[in-house]
Coordinates of C-alpha atoms and ligand atoms in Angstrom, one line a residue:
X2 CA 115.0 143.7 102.5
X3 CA 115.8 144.9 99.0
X4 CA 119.7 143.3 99.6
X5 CA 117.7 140.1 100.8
X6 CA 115.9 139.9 97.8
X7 CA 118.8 140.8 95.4
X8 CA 120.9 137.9 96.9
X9 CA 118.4 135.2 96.9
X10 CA 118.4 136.5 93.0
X11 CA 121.8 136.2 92.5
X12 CA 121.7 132.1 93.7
X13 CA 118.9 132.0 91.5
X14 CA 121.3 132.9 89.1
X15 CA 123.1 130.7 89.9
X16 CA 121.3 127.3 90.5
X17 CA 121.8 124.8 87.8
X18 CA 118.1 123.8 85.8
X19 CA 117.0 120.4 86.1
X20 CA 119.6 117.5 84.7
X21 CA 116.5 115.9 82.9
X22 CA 115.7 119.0 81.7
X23 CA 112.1 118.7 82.6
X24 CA 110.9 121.2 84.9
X25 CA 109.0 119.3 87.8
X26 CA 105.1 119.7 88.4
X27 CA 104.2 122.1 91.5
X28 CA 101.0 120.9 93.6
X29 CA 99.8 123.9 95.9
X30 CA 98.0 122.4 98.9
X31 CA 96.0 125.1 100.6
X32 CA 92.9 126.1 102.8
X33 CA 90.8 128.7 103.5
X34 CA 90.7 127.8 107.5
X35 CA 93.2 126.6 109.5
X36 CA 93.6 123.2 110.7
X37 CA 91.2 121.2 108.1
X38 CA 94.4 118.2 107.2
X39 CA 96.4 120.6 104.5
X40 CA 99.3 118.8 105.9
X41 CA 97.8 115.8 106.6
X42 CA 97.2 115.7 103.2
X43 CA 100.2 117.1 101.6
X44 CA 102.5 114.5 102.9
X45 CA 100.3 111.8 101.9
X46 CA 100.8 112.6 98.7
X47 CA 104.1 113.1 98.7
X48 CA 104.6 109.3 100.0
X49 CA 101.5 107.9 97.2
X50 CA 103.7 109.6 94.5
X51 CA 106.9 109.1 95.7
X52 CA 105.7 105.2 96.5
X53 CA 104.8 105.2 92.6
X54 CA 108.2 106.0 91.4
X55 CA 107.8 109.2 91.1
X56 CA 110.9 111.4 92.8
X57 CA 109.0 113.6 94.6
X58 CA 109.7 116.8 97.5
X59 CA 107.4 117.9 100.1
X60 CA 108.2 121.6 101.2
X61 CA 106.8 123.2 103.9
X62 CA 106.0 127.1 103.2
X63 CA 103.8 127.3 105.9
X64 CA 106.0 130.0 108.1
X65 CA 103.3 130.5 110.9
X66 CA 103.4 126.6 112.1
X67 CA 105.9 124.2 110.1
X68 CA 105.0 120.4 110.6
X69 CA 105.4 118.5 107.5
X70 CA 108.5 116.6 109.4
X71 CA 106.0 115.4 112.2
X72 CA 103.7 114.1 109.5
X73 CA 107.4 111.9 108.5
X74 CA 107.9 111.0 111.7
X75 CA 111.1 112.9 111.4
X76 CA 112.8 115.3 113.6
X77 CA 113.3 118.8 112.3
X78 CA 116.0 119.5 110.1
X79 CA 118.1 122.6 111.2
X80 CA 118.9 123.3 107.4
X81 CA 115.7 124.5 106.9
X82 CA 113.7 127.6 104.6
X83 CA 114.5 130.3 106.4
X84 CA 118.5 129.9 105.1
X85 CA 117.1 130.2 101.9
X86 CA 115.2 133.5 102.7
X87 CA 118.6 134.6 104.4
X88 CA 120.2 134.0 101.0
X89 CA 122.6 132.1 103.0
X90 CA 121.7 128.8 101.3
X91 CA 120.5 128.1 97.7
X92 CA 117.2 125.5 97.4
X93 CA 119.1 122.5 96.5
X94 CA 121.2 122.8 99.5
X95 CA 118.6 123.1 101.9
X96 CA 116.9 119.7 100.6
X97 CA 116.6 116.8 103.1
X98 CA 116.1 113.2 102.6
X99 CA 113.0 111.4 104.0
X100 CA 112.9 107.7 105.8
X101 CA 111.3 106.8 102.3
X102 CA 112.6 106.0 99.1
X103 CA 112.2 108.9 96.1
X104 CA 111.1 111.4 99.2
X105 CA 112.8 114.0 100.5
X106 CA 111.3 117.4 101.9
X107 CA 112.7 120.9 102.8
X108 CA 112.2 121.5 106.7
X109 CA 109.7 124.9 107.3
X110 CA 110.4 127.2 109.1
X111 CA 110.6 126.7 112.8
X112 CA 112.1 129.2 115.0
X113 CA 109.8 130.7 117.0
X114 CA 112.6 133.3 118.4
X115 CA 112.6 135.1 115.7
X116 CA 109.9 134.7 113.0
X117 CA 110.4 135.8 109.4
X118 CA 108.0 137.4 107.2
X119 CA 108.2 136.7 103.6
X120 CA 107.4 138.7 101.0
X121 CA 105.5 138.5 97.8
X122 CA 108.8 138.7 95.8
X123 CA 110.5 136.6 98.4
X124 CA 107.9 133.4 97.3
X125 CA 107.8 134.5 94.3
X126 CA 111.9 134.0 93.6
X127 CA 111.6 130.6 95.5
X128 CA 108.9 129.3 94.1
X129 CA 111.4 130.1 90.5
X130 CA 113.9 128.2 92.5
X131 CA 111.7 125.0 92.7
X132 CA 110.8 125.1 89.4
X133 CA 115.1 124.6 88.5
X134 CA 115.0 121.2 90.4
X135 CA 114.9 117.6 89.3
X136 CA 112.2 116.5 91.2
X137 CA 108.6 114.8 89.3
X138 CA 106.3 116.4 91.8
X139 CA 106.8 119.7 94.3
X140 CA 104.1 119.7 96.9
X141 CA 103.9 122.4 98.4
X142 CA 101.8 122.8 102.3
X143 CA 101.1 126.5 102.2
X144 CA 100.0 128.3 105.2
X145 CA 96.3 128.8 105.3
X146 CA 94.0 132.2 104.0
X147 CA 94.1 134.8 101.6
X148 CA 97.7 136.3 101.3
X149 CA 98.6 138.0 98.3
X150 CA 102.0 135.4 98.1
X151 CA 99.0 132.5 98.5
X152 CA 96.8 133.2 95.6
X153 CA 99.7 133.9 93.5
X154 CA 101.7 130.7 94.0
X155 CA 98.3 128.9 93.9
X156 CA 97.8 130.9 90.2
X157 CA 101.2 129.5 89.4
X158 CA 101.1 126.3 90.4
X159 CA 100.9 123.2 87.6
X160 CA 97.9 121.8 90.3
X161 CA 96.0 124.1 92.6
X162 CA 94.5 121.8 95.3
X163 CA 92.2 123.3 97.9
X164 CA 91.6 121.5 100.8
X165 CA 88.2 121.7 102.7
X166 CA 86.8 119.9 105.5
X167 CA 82.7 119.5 105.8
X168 CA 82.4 122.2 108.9
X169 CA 79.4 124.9 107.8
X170 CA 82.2 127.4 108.9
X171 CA 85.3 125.9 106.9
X172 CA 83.0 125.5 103.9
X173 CA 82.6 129.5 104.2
X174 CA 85.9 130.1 104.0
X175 CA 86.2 127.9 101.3
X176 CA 84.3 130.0 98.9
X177 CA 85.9 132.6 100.4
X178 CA 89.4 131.6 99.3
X179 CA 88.4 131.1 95.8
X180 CA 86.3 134.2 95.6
X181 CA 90.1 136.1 96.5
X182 CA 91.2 133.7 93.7
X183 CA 89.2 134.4 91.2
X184 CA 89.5 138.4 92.2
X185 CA 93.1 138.4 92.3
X186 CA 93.5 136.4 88.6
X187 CA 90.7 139.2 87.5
X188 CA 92.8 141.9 89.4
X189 CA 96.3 141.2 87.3
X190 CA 94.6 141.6 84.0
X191 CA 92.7 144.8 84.3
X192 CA 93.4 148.5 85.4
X193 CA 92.9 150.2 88.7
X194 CA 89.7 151.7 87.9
X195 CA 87.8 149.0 86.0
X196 CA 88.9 146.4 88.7
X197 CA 87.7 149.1 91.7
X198 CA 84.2 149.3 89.7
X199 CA 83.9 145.6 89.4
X200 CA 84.5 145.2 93.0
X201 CA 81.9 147.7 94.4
X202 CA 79.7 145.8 91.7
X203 CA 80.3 143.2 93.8
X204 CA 80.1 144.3 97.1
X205 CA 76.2 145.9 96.1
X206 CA 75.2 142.7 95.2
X207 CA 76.4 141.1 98.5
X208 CA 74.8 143.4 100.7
X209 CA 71.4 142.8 98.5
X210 CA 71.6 146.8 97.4
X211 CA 72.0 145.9 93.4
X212 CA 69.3 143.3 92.8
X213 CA 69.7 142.7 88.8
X214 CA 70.9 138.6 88.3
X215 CA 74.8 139.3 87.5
X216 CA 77.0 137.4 86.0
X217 CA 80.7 137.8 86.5
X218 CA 81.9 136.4 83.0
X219 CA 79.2 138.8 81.3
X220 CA 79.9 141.4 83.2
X221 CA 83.7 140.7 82.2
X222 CA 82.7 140.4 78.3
X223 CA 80.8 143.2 78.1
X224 CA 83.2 145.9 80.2
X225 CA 86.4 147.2 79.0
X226 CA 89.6 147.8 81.0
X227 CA 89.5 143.8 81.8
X228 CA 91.0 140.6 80.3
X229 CA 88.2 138.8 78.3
X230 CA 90.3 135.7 78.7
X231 CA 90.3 135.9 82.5
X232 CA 87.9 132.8 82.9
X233 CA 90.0 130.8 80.6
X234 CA 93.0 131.1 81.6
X235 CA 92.0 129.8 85.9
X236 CA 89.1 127.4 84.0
X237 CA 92.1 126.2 82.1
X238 CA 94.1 124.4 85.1
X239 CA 91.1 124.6 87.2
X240 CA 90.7 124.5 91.5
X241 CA 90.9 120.9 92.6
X242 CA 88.7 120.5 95.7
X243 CA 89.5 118.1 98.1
X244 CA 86.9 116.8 100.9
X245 CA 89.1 115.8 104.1
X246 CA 87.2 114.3 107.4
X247 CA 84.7 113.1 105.7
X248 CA 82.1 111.0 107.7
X249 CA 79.4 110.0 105.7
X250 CA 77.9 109.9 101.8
X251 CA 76.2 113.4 102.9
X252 CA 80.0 114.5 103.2
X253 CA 81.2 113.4 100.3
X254 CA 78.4 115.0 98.2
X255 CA 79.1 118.0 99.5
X256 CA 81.9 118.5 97.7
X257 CA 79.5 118.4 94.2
X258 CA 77.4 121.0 95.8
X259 CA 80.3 123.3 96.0
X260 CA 81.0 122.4 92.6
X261 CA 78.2 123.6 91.3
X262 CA 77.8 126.4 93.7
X263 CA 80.8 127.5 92.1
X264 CA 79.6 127.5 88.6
X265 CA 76.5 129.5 89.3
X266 CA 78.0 132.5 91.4
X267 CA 81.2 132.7 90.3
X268 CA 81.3 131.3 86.7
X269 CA 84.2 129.6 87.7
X270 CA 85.0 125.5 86.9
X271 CA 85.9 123.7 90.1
X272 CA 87.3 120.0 89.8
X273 CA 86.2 117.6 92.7
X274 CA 89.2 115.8 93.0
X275 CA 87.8 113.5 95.6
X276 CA 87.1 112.9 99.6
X277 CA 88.8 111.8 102.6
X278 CA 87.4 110.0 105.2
X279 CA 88.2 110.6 109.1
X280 CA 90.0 108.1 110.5
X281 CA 91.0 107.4 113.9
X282 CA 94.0 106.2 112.3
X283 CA 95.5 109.3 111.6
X284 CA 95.4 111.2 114.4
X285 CA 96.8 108.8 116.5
X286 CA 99.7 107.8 114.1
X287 CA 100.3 111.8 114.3
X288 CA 101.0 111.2 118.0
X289 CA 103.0 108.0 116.8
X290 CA 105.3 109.7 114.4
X291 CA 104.4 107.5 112.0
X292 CA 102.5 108.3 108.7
X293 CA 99.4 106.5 108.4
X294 CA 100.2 105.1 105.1
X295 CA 103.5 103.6 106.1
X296 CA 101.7 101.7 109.4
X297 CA 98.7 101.1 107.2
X298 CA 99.9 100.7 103.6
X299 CA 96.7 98.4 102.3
X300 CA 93.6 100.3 104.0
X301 CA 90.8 102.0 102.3
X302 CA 92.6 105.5 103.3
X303 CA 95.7 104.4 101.3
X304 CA 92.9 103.8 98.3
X305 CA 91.5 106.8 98.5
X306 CA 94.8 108.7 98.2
X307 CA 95.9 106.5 95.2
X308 CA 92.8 108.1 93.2
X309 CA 93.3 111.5 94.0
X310 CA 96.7 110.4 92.6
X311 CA 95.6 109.3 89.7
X312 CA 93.7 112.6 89.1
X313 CA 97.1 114.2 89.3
X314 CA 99.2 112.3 87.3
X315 CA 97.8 110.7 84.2
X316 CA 96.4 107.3 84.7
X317 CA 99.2 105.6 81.8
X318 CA 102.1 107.2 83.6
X319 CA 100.8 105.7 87.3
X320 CA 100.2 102.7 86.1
X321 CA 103.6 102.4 84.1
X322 CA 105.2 103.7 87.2
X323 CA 103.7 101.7 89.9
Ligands
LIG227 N1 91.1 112.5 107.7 C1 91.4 112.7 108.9 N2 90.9 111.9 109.9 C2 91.2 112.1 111.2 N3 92.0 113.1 111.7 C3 92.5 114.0 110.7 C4 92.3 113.8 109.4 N4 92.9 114.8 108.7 C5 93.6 115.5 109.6 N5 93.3 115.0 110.9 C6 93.9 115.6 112.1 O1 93.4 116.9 112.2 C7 94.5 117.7 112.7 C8 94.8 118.8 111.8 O2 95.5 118.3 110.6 P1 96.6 119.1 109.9 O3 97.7 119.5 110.8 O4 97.0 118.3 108.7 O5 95.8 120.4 109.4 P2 96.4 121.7 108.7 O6 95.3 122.2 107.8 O7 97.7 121.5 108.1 O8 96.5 122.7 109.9 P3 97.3 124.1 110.0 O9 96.4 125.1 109.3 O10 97.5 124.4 111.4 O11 98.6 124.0 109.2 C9 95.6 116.8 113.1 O12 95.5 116.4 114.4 C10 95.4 115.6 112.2 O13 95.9 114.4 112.7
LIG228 MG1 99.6 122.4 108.4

């Protein structure tokens, strides 16, 4: 492993930065559950940005079931991730163009033979990797849950999208995923013992044993042996929720409720970025190998993507793009 990891540093090394010298912006796309659109959604904004003008690569990180290139319509390339894991490939060579102008993605991870695990320092030196390219946007489809390599490239990324759908259980998991978040981004700023103390702070109050109202952020304020600026900092470039499968106003509401659920149990600023609706549409141009927004480029669906968009990018830039 340790060679692994020392040759995949040494292309690092090597990679030339970006020509424009701008380093592109990285959009995390994740879940707490499996199977709520993460891909779905990923590639559709890879083709509403790249459709804008803006050059833009899809990568597909999710090593347990890569799928982006069905979401294309493409077959799978056989330069994919896993040569860059091998150190047998830098990033830039494992890059593939997509059917659509200003896309192109870099193929998962598909070889069921023989799956690869990757490590925290693994991402870690690829996600470095991305950040040398000359793309506008990165979005990257990660796999789905907790993982330690997750919350950290979700910490890292220039826009953090989570993506939920309205299931009672998915919701769960939802808070769930940002409960890790917030604990690992409280976790990297503190020492062993304060963070260990905080934690069985937390677990009393779950199981209803510590019954004093608590607030995290005070809690954090008043204690030593943690960063004070803890809240800040993930409040800073905060969680962007987004509602997939939605099916009715109810739906799309929901996604305020967990906004402000958010803000009274965890302290933490959540942004709703905006909702999805189901749509027949998409399923069935899945089976089609056809993205929806290619076969159905003036719907409702193709609107709705545009504005989570324009939450992304600056409204000026779209515009002067589009
Ligand atoms: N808005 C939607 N309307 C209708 N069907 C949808 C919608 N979003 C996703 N789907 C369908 O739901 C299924 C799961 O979507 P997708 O593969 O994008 O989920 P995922 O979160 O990436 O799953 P995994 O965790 O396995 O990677 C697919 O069949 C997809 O076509
Ligand atoms: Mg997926």
């Amino acid at each position: 492993m340790n060679n692994v990891v020392a040759e995949l540093n040494k292309k690092l090394g090597k990679q030339k930065t970006s020509s424009s010298g701008k380093s592109p912006k990285i959009i995390v796309v994740c879940s707490g559950k499996g199977g709520v659109g993460k891909t779905f959604i990923a590639s559709s904004l890879g083709i509403t940005l790249s459709r804008q003008g803006f050059s833009t690569l899809l990568v597909d990180m999710d090593i347990s079931g890569a799928n982006i290139h069905t979401y294309l319509g493409v077959p799978p390339s056989l330069l994919n991730i896993r040569h860059f894991f091998e150190g047998k490939k830098s990033v830039d060579e494992i890059i593939v163009k997509s059917p659509m102008t200003k896309l192109s993605f870099i193929q998962g991870f598909w070889d069921s033979w023989n799956p690869i695990e990757i490590s925290l320092e693994q991402s870690m030196i690829f996600f470095k990797a991305l950040k040398t390219l000359s793309f506008d946007y990165i979005v990257l489809d990660i796999s789905s849950g907790q993982s330690i390599a997750n919350l950290e490239m979700l910490r890292r990324a220039d826009e953090k999208l989570v993506i939920t759908d309205p299931e009672p259980s998915t919701i769960e998991r939802t808070y769930r995923l940002m409960e890790a978040y917030i604990c690992h981004a409280i976790k990297s700023g503190a020492t062993p013992e304060s963070y260990q103390t905080l934690i069985q702070l937390l677990r009393d109050q779950r199981h209803g044993t510590r019954t004093e109202p608590f607030s995290l952020k005070s809690y954090i304020n008043e204690h030593e042996g943690i960063q004070k600026n803890t809240f800040a900092d993930i409040n800073h470039h905060p969680l962007k929720l987004i509602l997939n499968g939605s099916r009715s106003h109810l739906d799309q509401d929901l996604g305020h409720c967990v906004k402000s659920v958010c803000r009274k149990y965890f302290d933490l600023n959540i942004e709703y970025a905006g909702s999805i609706d189901f749509n027949n549409a998409v399923w069935q141009s899945a089976r089609k190998r056809e993205p929806v927004l290619v076969a159905q480029p003036f719907t409702p669906l193709a609107g709705q993507f545009m504005s989570i968009c324009k939450n992304l990018v600056n409204a000026p830039t779209l515009r002067a793009a589009g």
